[in-house]
PDB file of C-alpha atoms in Angstrom:
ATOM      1  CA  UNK A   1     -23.366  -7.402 -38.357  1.00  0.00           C
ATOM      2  CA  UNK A   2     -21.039  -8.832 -35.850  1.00  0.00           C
ATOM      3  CA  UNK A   3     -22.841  -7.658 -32.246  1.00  0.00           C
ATOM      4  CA  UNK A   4     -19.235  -8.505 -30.625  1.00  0.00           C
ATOM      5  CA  UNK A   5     -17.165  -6.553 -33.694  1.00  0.00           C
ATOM      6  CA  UNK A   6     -15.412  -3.201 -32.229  1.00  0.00           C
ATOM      7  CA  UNK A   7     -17.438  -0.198 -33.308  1.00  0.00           C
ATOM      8  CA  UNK A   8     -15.913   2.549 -35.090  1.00  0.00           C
ATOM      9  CA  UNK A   9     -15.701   4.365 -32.426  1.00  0.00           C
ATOM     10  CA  UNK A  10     -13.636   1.892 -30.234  1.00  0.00           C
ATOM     11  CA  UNK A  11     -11.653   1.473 -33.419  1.00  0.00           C
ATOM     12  CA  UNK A  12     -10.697   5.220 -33.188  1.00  0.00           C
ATOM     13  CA  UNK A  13     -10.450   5.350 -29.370  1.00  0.00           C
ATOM     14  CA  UNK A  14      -7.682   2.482 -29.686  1.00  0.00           C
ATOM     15  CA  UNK A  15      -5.782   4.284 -32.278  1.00  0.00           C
ATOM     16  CA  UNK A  16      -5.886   7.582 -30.475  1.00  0.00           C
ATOM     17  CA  UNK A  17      -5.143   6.055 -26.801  1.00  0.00           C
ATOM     18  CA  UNK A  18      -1.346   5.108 -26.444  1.00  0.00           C
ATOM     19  CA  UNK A  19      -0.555   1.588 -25.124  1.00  0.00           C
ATOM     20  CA  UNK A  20       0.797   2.374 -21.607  1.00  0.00           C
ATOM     21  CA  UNK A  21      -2.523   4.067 -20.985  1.00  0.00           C
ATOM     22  CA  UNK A  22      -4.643   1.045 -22.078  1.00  0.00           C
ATOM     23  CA  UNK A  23      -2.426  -0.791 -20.146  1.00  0.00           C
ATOM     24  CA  UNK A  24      -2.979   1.221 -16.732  1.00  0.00           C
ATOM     25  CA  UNK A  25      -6.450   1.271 -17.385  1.00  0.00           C
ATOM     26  CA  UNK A  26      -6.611  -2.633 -17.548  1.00  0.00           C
ATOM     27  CA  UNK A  27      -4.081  -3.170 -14.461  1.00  0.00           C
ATOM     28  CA  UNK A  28      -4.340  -0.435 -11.785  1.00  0.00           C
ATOM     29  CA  UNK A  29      -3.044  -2.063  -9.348  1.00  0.00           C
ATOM     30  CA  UNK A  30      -0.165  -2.618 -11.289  1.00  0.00           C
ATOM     31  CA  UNK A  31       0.573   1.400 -11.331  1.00  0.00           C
ATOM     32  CA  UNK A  32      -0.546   1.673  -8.088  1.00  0.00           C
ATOM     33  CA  UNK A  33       2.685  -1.128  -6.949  1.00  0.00           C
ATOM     34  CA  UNK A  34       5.237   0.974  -9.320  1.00  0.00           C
ATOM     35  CA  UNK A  35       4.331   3.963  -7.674  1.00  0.00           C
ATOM     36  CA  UNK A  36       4.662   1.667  -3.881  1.00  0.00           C
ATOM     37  CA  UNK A  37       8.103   1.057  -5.259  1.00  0.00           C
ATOM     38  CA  UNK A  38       9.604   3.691  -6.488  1.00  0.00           C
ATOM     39  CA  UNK A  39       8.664   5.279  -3.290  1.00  0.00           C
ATOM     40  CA  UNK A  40      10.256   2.843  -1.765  1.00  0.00           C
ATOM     41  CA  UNK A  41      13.747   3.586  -3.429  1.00  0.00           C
ATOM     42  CA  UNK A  42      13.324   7.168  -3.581  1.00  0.00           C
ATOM     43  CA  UNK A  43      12.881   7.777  -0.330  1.00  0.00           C
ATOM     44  CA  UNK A  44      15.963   7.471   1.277  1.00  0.00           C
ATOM     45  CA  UNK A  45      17.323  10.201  -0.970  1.00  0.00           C
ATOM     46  CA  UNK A  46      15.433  13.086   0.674  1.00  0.00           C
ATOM     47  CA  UNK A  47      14.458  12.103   3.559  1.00  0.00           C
ATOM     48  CA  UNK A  48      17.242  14.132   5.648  1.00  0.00           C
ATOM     49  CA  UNK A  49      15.772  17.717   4.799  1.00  0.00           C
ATOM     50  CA  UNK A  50      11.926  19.241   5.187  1.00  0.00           C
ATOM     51  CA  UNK A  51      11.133  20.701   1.710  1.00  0.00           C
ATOM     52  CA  UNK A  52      12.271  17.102   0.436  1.00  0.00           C
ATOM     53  CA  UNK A  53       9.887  15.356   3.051  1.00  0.00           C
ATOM     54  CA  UNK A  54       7.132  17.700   1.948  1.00  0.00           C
ATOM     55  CA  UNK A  55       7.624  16.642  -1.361  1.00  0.00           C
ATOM     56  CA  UNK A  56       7.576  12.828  -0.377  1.00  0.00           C
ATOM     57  CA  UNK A  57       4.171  13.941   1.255  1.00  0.00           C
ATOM     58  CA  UNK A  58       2.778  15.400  -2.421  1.00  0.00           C
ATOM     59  CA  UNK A  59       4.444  11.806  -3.225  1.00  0.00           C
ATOM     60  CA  UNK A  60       2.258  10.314  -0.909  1.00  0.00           C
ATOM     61  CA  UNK A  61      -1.035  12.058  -1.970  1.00  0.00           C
ATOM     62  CA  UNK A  62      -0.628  10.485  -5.083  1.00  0.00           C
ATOM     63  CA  UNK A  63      -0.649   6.919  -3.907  1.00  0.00           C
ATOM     64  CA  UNK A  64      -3.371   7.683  -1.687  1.00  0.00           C
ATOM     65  CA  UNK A  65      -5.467   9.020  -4.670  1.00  0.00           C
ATOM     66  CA  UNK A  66      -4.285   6.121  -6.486  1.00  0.00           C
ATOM     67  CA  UNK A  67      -5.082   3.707  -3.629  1.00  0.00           C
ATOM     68  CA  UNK A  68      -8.992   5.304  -3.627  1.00  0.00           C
ATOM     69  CA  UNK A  69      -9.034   4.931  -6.578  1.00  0.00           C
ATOM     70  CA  UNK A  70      -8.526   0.986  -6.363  1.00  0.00           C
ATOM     71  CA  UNK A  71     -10.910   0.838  -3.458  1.00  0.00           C
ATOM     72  CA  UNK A  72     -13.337   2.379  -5.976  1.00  0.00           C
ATOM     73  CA  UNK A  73     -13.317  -0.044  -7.864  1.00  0.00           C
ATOM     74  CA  UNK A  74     -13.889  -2.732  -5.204  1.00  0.00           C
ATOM     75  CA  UNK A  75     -16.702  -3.021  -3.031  1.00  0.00           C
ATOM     76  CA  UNK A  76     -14.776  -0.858  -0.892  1.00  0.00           C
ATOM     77  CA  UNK A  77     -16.666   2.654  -0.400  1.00  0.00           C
ATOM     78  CA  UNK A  78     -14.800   5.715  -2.089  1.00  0.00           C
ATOM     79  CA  UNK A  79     -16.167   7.979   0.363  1.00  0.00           C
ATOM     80  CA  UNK A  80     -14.427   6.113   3.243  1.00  0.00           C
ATOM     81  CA  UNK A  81     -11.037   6.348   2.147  1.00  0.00           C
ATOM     82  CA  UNK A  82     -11.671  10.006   1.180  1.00  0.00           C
ATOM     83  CA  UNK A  83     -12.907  11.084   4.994  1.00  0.00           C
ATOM     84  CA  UNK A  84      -9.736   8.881   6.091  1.00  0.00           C
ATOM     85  CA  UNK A  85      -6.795  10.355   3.687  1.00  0.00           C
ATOM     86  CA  UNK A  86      -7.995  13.886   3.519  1.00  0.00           C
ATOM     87  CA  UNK A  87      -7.857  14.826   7.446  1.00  0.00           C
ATOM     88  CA  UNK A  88      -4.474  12.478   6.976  1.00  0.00           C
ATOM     89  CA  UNK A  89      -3.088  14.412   4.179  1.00  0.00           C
ATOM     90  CA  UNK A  90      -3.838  18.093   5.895  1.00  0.00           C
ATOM     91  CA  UNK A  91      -2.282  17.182   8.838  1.00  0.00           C
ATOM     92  CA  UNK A  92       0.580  15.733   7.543  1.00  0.00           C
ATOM     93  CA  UNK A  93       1.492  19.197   5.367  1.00  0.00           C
ATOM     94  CA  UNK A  94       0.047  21.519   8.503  1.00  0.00           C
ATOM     95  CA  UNK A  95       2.968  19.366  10.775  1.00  0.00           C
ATOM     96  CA  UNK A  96       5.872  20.079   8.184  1.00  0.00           C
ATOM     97  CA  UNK A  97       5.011  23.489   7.115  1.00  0.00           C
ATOM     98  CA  UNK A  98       4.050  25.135  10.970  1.00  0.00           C
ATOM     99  CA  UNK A  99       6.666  22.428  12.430  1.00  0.00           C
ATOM    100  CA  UNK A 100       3.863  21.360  14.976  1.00  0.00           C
ATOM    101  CA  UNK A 101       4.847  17.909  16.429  1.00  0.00           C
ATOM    102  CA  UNK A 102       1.412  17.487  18.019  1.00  0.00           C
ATOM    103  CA  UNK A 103      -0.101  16.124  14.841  1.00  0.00           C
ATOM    104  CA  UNK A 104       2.094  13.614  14.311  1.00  0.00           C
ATOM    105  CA  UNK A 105       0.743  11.042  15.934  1.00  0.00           C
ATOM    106  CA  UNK A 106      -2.621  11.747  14.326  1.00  0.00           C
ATOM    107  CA  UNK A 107      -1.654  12.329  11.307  1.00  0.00           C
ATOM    108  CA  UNK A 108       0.090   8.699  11.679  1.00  0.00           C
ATOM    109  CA  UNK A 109      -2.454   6.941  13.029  1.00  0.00           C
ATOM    110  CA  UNK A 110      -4.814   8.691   9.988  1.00  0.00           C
ATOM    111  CA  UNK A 111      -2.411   7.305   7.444  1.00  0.00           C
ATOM    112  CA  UNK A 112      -2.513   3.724   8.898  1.00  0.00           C
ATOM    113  CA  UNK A 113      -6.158   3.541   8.813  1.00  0.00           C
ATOM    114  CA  UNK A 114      -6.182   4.318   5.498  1.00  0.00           C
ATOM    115  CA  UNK A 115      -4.122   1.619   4.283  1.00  0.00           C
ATOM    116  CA  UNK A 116      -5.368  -0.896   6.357  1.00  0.00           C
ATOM    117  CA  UNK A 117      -8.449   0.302   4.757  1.00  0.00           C
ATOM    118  CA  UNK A 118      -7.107  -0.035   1.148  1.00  0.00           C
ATOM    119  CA  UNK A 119      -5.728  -3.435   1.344  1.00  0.00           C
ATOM    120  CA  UNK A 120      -8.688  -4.969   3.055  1.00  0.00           C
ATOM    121  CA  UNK A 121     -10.268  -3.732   0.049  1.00  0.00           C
ATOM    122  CA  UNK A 122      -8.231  -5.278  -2.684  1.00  0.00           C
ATOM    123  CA  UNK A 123      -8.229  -8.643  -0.373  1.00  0.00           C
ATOM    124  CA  UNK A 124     -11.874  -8.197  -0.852  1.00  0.00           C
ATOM    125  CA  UNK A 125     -11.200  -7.744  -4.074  1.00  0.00           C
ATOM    126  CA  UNK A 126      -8.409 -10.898  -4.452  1.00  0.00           C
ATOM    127  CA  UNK A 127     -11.318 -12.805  -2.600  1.00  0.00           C
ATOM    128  CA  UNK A 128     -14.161 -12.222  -4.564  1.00  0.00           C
ATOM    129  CA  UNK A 129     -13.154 -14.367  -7.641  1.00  0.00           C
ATOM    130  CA  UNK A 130     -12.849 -17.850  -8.677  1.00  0.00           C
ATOM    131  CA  UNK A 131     -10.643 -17.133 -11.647  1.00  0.00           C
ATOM    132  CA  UNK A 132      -7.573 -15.273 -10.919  1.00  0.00           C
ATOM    133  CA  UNK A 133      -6.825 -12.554 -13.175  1.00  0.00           C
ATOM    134  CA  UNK A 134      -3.609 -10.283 -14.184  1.00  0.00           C
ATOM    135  CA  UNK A 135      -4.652  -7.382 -12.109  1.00  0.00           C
ATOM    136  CA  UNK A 136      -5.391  -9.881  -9.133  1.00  0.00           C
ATOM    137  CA  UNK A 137      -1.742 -10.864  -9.231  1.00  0.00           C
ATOM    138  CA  UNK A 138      -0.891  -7.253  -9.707  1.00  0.00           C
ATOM    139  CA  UNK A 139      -3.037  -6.318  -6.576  1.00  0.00           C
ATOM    140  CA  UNK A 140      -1.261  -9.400  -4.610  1.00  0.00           C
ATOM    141  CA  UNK A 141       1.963  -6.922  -4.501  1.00  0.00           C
ATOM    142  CA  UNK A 142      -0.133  -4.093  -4.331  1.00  0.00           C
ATOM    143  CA  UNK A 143      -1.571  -5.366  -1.349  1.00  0.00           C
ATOM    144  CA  UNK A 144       1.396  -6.591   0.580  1.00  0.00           C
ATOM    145  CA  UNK A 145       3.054  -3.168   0.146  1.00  0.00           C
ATOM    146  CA  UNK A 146       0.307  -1.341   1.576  1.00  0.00           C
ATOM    147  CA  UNK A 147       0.099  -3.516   4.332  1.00  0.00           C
ATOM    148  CA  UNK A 148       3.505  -2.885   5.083  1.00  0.00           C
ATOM    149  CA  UNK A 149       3.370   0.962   4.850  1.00  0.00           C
ATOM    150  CA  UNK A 150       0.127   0.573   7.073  1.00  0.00           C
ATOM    151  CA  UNK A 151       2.343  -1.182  10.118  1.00  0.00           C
ATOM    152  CA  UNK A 152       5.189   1.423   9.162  1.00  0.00           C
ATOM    153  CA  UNK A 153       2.739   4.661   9.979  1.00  0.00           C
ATOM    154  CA  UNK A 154       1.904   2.349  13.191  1.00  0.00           C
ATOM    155  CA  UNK A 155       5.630   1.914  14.163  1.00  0.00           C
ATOM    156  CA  UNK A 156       5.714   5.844  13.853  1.00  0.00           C
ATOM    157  CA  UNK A 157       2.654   6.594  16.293  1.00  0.00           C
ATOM    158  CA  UNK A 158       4.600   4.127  18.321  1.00  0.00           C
ATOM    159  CA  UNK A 159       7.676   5.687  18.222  1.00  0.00           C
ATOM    160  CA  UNK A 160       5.894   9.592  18.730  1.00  0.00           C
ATOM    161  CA  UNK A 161       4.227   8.146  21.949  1.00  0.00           C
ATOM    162  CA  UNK A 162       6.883   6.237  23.660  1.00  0.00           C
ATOM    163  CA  UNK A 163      10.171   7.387  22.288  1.00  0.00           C
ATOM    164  CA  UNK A 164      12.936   4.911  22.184  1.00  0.00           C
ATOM    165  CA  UNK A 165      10.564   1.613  21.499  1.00  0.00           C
ATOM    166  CA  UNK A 166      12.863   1.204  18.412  1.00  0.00           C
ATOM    167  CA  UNK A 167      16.227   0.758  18.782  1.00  0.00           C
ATOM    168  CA  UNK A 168      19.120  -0.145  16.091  1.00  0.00           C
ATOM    169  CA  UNK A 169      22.887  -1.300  16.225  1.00  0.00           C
ATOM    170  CA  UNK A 170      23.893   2.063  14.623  1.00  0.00           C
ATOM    171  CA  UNK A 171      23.350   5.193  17.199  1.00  0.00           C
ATOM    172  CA  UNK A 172      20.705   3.077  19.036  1.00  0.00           C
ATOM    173  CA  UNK A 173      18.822   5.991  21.309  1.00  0.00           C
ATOM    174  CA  UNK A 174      18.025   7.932  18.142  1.00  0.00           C
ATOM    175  CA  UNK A 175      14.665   8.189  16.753  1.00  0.00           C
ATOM    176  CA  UNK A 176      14.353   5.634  14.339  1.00  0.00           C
ATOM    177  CA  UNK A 177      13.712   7.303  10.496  1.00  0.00           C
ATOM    178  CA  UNK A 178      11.083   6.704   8.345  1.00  0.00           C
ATOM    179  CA  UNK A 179      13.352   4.226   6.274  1.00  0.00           C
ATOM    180  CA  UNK A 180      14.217   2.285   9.009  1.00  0.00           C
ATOM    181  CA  UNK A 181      11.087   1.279  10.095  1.00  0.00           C
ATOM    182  CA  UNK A 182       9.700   1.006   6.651  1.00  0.00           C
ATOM    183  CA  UNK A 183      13.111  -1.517   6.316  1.00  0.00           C
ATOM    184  CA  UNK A 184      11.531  -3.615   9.513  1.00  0.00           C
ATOM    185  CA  UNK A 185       8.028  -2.993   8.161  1.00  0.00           C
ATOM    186  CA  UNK A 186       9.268  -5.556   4.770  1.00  0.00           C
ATOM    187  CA  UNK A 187      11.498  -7.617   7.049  1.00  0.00           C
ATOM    188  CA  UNK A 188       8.267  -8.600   9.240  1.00  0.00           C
ATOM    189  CA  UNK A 189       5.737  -8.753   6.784  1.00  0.00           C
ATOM    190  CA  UNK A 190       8.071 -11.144   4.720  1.00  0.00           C
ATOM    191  CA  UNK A 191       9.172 -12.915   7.771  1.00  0.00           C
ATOM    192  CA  UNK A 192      12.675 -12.911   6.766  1.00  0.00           C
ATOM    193  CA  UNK A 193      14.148 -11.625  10.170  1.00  0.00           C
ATOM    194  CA  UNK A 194      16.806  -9.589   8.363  1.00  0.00           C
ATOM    195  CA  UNK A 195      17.497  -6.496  10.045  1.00  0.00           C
ATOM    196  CA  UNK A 196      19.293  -4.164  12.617  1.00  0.00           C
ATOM    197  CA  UNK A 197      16.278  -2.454  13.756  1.00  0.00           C
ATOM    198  CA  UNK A 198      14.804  -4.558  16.744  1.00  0.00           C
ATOM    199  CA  UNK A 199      11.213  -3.313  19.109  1.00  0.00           C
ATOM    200  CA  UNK A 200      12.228  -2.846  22.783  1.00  0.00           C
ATOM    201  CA  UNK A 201       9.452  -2.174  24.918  1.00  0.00           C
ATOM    202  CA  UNK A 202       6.770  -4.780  25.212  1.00  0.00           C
ATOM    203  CA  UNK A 203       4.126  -2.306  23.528  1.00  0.00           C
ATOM    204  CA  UNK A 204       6.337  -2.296  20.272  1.00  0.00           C
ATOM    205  CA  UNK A 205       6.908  -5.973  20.665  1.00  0.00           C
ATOM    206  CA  UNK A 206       3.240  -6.590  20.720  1.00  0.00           C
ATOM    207  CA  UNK A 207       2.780  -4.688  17.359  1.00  0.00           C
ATOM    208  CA  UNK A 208       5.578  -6.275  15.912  1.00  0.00           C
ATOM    209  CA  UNK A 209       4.215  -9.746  16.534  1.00  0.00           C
ATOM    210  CA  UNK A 210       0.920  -8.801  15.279  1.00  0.00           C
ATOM    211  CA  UNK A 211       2.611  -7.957  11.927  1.00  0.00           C
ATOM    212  CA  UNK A 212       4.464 -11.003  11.922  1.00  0.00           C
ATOM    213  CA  UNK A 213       0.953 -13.185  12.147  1.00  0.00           C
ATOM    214  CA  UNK A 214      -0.712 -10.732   9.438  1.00  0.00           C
ATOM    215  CA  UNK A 215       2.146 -11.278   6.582  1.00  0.00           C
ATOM    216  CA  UNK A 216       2.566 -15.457   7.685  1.00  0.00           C
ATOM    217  CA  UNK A 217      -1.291 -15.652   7.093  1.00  0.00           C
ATOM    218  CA  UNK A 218      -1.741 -13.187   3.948  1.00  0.00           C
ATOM    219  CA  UNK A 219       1.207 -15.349   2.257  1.00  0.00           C
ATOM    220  CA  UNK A 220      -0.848 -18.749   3.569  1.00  0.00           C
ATOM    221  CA  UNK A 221      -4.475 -17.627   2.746  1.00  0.00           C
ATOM    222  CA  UNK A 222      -4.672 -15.006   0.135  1.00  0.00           C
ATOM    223  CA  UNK A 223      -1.172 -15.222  -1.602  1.00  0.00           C
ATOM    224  CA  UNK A 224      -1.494 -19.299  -1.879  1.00  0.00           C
ATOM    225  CA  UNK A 225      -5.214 -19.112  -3.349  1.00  0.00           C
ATOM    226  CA  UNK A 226      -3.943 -16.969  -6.292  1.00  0.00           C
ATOM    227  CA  UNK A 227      -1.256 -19.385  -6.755  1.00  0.00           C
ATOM    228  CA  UNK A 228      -3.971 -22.232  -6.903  1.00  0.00           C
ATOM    229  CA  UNK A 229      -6.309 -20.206  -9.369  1.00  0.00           C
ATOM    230  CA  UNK A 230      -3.507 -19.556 -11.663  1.00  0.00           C
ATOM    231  CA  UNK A 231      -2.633 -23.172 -11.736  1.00  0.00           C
ATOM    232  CA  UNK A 232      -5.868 -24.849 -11.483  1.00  0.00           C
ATOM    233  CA  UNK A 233      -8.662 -25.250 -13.889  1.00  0.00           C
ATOM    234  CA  UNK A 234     -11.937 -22.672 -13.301  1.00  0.00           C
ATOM    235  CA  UNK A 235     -14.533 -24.544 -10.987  1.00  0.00           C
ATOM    236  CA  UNK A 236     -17.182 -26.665 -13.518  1.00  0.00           C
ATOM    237  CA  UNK A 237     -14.145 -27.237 -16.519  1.00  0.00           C
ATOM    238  CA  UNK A 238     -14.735 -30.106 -18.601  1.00  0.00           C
ATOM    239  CA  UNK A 239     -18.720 -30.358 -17.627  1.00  0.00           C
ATOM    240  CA  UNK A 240     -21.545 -31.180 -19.952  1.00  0.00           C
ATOM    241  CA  UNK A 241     -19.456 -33.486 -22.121  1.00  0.00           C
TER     242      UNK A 241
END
C-alpha cells in the first residue's frame, strides 16, 4: 500500500468539501486581503450615518477574527491579539451606541495595536522561510493593508487629541473622515504622494514621516525578498550531483 496514497477518508472529505473552502483553507491570507478590500470600497458608502458605521464595526470584527486567526497560525500568540481586539472591539460599539466620545481615542489607539500586532506577525511569518509560497505572496498584500489601517487608527487618535492636525483642500477645518485618512494611509505607505489630505502640525508630520520610512523599507526588505524567492532557485539546488 501506497503510505503517501489519500485514504478513504480524505477521498470523501475532498468530495464533500467545496473548492472555495479548500481554497481558503490553503490561502488565509488571501481571504483575509478580500475582506481588507472590500472594506476598503465599501466603506465610503455608509460611512455618513451611525447604524451604517456600527455595521462597518461588526465589519471590522470580522477582519479582526480573521486577522487572529492568521497570527494563530504564526508564531504570533493568539491570546495577544485576543486581549488587544476584544477591549478594542467593546469600546468601539460602547462609543457608537451611548455616543461617548471619550473612548475614542482608546478605542483607536486599541485598534492600532492590534494591527501593528498582526502584521508583525505575518512579517514573521514572510520571514521565516526560504521558499516563498502562494500564501506568502497572499500575506505580502495582507500585510501592507494592515499596516496601513494600523497608521489610519493612529491618524484618528491624532486627530481626537489635537483636532485640526489634518487638513484637506475641500472644507479644510473639518474633521477629517475615516476615508480620508485611510486615502493618505495608502498614499504614504505606497509612497505615491497622491492626495489632498496633507498633516499640519508637527506631531502629525512626525507620524506621517514615520509611515513613509515603514512602507519605503517593507517594499525594500520584505516585499523584494519574496520577489527573490519566487525567482530564485531554493538554497542547496543542484547539490550532490
Amino acid at each position: 500500500m501506497n503510505p503517501t496514497a489519500p485514504t478513504p477518508d480524505r477521498r470523501i472529505t475532498r468530495l464533500i468539501r467545496p473548492r472555495w473552502m479548500t481554497a481558503a483553507i490553503r490561502h488565509p491570507s488571501a481571504i483575509l486581503l478580500l475582506v481588507q478590500l472590500a472594506g476598503l470600497l465599501l466603506y465610503p458608502f455608509i460611512e455618513q450615518t451611525r447604524s451604517a458605521r456600527a455595521l462597518f464595526g461588526a465589519f471590522g470584527v470580522v477582519v479582526l477574527l480573521l486577522a487572529i486567526s492568521m497570527v494563530q497560525r504564526t508564531r504570533g500568540r493568539g491570546w495577544v491579539s485576543l486581549a488587544i481586539a476584544v477591549p478594542a472591539v467593546v469600546l468601539n460599539v460602547m462609543g457608537l451606541t451611548l455616543n461617548l466620545p471619550a473612548l475614542r481615542p482608546w478605542w483607536a489607539a486599541l485598534e492600532a495595536l492590534f494591527y501593528f500586532y498582526a502584521a508583525g506577525c505575518l512579517i514573521a511569518y514572510m520571514l521565516a522561510d526560504r521558499r516563498a509560497t502562494t500564501d506568502e505572496l497572499f500575506a505580502a498584500g495582507a500585510t501592507f493593508t494592515l499596516l496601513a489601517w494600523a497608521f489610519t487608527f493612529v491618524f484618528v487618535l491624532c486627530q481626537t487629541l489635537q483636532p485640526g492636525c489634518f487638513s484637506s483642500a475641500i472644507d479644510p477645518q473639518a474633521p477629517r473622515t475615516w476615508t480620508e485618512l485611510l486615502y493618505l494611509s495608502f498614499a504614504l505607505m505606497s509612497s505615491t504622494g497622491i492626495g489632498d489630505v496633507i498633516p499640519i502640525t508637527v506631531h502629525a508630520r512626525a507620524v506621517t514621516s514615520l509611515e513613509m520610512f515603514v512602507g519605503v523599507m517593507y517594499l525594500a526588505l520584505v516585499v523584494s525578498r519574496l520577489i527573490g524567492l519566487t525567482i530564485s532557485p531554493p538554497t542547496g539546488a543542484g547539490k550532490g550531483r
